[in-house]
PDB file of C-alpha atoms in Angstrom:
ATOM      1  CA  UNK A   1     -36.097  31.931 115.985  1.00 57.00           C
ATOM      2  CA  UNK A   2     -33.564  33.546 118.435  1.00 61.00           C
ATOM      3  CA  UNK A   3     -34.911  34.180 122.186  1.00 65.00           C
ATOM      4  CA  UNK A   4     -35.064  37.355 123.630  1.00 62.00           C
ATOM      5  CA  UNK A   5     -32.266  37.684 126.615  1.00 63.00           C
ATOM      6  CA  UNK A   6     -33.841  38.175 129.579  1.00 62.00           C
ATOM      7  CA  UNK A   7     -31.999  41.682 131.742  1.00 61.00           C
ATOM      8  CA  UNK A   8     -29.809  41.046 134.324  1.00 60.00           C
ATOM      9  CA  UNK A   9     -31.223  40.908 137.661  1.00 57.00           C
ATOM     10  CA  UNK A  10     -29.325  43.903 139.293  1.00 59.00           C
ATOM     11  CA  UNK A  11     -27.331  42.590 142.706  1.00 59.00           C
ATOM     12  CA  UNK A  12     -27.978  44.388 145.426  1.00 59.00           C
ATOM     13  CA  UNK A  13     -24.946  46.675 146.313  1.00 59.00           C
ATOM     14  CA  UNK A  14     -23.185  44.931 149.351  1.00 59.00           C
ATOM     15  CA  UNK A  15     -23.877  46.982 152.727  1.00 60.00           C
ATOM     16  CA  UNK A  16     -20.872  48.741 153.802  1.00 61.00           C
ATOM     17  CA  UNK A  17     -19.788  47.868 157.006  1.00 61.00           C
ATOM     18  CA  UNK A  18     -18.845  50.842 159.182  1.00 59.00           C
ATOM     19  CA  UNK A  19     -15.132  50.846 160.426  1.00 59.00           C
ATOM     20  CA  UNK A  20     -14.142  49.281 163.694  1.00 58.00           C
ATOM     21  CA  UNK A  21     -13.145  51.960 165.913  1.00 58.00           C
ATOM     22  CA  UNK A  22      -9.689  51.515 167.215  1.00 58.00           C
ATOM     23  CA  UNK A  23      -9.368  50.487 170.774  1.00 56.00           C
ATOM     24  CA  UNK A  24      -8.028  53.033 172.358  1.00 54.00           C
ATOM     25  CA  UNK A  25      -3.799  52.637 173.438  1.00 54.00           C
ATOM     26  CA  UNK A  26      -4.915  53.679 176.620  1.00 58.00           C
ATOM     27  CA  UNK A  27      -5.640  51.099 179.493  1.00 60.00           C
ATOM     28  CA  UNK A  28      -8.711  51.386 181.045  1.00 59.00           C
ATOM     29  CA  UNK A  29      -9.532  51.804 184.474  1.00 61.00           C
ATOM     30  CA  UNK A  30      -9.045  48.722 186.634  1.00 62.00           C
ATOM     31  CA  UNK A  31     -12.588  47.897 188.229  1.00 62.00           C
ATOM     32  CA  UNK A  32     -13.397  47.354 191.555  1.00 64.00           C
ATOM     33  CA  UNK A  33     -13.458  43.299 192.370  1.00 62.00           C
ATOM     34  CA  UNK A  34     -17.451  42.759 192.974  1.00 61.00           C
ATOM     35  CA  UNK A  35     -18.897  40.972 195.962  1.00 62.00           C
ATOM     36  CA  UNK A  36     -18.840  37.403 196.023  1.00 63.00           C
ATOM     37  CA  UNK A  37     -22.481  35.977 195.284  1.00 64.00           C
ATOM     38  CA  UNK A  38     -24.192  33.526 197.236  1.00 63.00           C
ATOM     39  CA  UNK A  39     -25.565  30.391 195.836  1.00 62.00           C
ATOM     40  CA  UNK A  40     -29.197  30.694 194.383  1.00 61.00           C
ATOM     41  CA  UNK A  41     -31.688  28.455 196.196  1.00 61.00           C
ATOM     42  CA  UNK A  42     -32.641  25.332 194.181  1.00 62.00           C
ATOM     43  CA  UNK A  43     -35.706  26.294 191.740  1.00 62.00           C
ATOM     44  CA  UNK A  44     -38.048  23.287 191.471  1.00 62.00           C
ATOM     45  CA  UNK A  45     -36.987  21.038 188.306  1.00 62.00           C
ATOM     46  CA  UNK A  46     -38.591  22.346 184.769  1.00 63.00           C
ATOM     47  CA  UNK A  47     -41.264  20.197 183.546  1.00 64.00           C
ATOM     48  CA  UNK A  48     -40.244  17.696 180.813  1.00 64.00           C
ATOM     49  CA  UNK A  49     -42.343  17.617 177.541  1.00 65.00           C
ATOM     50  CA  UNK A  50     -43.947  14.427 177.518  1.00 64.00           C
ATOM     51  CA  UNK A  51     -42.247  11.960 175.353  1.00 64.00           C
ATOM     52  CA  UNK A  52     -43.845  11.700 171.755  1.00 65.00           C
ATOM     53  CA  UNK A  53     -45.495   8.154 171.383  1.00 64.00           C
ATOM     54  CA  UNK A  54     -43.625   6.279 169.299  1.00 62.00           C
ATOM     55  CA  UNK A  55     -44.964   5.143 166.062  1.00 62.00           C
ATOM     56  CA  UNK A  56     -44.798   1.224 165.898  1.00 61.00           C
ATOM     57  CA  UNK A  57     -42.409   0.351 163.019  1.00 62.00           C
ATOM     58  CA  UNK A  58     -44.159  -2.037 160.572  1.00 63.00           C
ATOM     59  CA  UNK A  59     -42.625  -5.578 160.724  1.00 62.00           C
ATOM     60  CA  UNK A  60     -43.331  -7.996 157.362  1.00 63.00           C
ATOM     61  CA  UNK A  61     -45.668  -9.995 157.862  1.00 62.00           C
ATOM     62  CA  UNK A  62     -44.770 -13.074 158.658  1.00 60.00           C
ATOM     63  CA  UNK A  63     -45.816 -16.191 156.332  1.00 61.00           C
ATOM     64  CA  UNK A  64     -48.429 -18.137 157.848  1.00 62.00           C
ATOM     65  CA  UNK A  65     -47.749 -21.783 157.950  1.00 63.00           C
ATOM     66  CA  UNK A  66     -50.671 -23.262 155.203  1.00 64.00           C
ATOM     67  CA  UNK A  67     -53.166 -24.628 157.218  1.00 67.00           C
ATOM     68  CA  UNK A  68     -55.146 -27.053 155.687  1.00 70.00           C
ATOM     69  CA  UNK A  69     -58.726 -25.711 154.857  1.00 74.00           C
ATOM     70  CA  UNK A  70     -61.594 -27.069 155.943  1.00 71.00           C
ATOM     71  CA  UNK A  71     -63.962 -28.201 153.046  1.00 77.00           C
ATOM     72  CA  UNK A  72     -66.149 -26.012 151.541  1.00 80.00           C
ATOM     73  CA  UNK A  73     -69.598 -26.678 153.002  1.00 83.00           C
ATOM     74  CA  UNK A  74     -72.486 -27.094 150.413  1.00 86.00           C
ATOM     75  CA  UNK A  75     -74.612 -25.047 149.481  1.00 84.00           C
ATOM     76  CA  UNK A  76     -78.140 -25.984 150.987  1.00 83.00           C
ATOM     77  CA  UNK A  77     -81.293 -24.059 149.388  1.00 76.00           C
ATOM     78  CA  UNK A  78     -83.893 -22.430 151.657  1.00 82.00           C
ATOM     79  CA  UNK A  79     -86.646 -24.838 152.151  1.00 84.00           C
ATOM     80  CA  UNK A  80     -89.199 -22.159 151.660  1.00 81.00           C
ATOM     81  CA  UNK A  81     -88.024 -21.571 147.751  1.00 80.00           C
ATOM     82  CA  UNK A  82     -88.765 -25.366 147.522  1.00 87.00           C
ATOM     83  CA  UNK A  83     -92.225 -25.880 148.910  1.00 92.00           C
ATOM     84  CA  UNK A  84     -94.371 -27.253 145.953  1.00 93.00           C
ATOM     85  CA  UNK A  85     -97.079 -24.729 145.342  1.00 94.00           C
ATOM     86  CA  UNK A  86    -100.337 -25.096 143.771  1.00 95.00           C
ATOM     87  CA  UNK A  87    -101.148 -23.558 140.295  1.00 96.00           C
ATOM     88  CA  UNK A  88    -104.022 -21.952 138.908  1.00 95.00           C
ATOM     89  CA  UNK A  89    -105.803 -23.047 135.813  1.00 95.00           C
ATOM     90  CA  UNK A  90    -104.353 -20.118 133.908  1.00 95.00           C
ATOM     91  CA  UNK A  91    -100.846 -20.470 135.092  1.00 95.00           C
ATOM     92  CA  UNK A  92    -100.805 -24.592 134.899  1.00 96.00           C
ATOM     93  CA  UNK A  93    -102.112 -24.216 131.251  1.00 95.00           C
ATOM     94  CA  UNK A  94     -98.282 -22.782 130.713  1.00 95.00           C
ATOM     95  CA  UNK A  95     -96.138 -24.949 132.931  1.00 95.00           C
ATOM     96  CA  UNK A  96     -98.103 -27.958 133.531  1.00 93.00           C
ATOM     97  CA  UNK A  97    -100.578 -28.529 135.747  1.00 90.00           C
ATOM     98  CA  UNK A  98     -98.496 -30.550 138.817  1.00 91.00           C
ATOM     99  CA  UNK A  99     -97.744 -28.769 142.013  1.00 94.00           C
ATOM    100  CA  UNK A 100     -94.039 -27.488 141.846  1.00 94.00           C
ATOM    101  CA  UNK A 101     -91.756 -24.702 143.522  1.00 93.00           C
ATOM    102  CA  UNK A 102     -92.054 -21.072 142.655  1.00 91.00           C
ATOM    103  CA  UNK A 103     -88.086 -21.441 141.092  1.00 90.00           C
ATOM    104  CA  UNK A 104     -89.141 -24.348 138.960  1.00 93.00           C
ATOM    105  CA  UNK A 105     -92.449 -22.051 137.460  1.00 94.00           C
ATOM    106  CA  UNK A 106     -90.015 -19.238 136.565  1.00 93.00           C
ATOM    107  CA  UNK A 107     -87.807 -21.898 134.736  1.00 95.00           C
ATOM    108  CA  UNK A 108     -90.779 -23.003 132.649  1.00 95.00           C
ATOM    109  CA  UNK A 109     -92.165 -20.256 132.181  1.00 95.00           C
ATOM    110  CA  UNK A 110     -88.862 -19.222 130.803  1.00 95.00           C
ATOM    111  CA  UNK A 111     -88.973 -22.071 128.362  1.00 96.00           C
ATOM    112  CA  UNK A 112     -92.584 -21.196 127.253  1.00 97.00           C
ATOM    113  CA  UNK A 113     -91.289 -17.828 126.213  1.00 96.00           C
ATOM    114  CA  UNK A 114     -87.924 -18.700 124.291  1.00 96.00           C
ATOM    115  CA  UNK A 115     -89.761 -21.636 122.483  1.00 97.00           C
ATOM    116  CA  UNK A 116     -92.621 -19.445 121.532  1.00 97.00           C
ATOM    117  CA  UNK A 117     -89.989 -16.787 120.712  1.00 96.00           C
ATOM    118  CA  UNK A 118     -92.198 -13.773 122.819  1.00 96.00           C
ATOM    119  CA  UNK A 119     -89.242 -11.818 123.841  1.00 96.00           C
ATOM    120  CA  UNK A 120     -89.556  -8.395 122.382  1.00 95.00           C
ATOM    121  CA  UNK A 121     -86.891  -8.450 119.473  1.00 94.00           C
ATOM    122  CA  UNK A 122     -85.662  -4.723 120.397  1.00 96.00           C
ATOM    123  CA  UNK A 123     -85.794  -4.609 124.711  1.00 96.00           C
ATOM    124  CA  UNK A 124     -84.803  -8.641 125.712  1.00 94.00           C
ATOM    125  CA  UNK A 125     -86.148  -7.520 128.907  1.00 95.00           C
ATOM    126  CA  UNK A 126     -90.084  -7.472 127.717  1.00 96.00           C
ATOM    127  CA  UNK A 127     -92.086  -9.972 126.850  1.00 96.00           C
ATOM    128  CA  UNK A 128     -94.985 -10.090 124.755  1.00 96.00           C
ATOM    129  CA  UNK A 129     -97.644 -11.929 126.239  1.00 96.00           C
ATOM    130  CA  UNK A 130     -99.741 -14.676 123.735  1.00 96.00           C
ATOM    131  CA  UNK A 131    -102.960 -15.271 124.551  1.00 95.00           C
ATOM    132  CA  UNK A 132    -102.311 -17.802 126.902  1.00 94.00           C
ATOM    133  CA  UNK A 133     -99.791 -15.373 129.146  1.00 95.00           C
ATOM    134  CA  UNK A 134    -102.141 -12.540 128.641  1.00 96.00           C
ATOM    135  CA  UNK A 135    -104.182 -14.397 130.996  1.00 95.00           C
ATOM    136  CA  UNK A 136    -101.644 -15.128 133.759  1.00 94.00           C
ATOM    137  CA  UNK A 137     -99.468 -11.445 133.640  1.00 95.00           C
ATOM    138  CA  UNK A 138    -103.005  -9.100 132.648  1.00 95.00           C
ATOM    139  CA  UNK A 139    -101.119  -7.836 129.826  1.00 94.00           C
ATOM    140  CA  UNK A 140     -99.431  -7.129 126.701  1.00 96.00           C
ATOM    141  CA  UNK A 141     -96.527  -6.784 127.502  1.00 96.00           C
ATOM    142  CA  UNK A 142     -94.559  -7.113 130.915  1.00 96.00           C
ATOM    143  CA  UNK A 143     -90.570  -6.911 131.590  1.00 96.00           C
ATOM    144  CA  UNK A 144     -88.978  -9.719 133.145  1.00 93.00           C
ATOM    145  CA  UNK A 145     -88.692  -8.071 136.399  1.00 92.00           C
ATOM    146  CA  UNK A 146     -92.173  -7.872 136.921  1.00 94.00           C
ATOM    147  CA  UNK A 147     -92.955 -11.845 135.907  1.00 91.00           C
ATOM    148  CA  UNK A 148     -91.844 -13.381 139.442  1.00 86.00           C
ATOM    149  CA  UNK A 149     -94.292 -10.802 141.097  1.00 90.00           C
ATOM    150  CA  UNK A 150     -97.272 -11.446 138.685  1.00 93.00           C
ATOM    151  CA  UNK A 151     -96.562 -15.102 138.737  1.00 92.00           C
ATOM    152  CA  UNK A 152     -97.070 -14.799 142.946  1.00 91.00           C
ATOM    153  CA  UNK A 153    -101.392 -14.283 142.211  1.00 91.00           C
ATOM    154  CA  UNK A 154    -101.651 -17.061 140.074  1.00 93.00           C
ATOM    155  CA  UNK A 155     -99.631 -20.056 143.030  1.00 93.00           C
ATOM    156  CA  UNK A 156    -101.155 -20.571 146.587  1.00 90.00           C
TER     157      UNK A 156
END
């Protein structure tokens, strides 16, 4: 495949200059010698542009020297998340019937539903109540968001 050839740009022609005119042989005139001037009066100084800030060159960062760290304090829980609550009858017939913290019913009630296998097989997230859990979530089926909030009428 041969490529087309593009056309010459055309260069502009080069301007002509016009001829320097010959300086005349002749001398000219001598002129007159002018006055001599006087010495201006002092004009107030211009005003300066104010200096551009200068831009603070980034130095490398030092290394630190390795401090040692303080130990990591542990972690304490919230004392409200532990405060034994009381169950009702349809909510201790699924965990157990002693007095135990809200994080401690979810756990169980977590057990109850993977032994019992009443996670819905297609969405993990629902689970199909029994006829026990029917009584404690007021449904068929609830997702696992919902639980902790249903669980709250059933503990005082």
């Amino acid at each position: 495949m041969a490529t087309a050839k593009k056309p010459a740009a055309k260069k502009a022609a080069p301007a002509k200059k016009a001829p320097a005119k010959k300086v005349a042989a002749k001398k000219a005139p001598a002129k007159k010698a002018a006055p001599a001037k006087k010495p201006a009066a002092k004009k107030a100084p211009a005003k300066k542009a104010a200096p551009a800030k200068k831009v603070a060159a980034k130095k490398p960062a030092a290394k630190k020297a390795a401090k040692p760290k303080a130990p990591a304090k542990k972690r304490v829980p919230n004392a409200a998340f532990m405060k034994p609550l009381t169950l009702s009858n349809a909510l201790a017939a699924v965990v157990g019937a002693a007095a135990m913290p809200r994080t401690e019913i979810v756990s169980k009630l977590w057990v109850y539903i993977k032994k019992n296998k009443l996670q819905d097989a297609v969405n993990k997230r629902m689970i199909n109540a029994d006829a026990k859990l029917r009584e404690v979530f007021g449904k068929a089926q609830v997702s696992m968001f919902e639980m902790a909030g249903l669980i709250g009428k059933h503990v005082k």
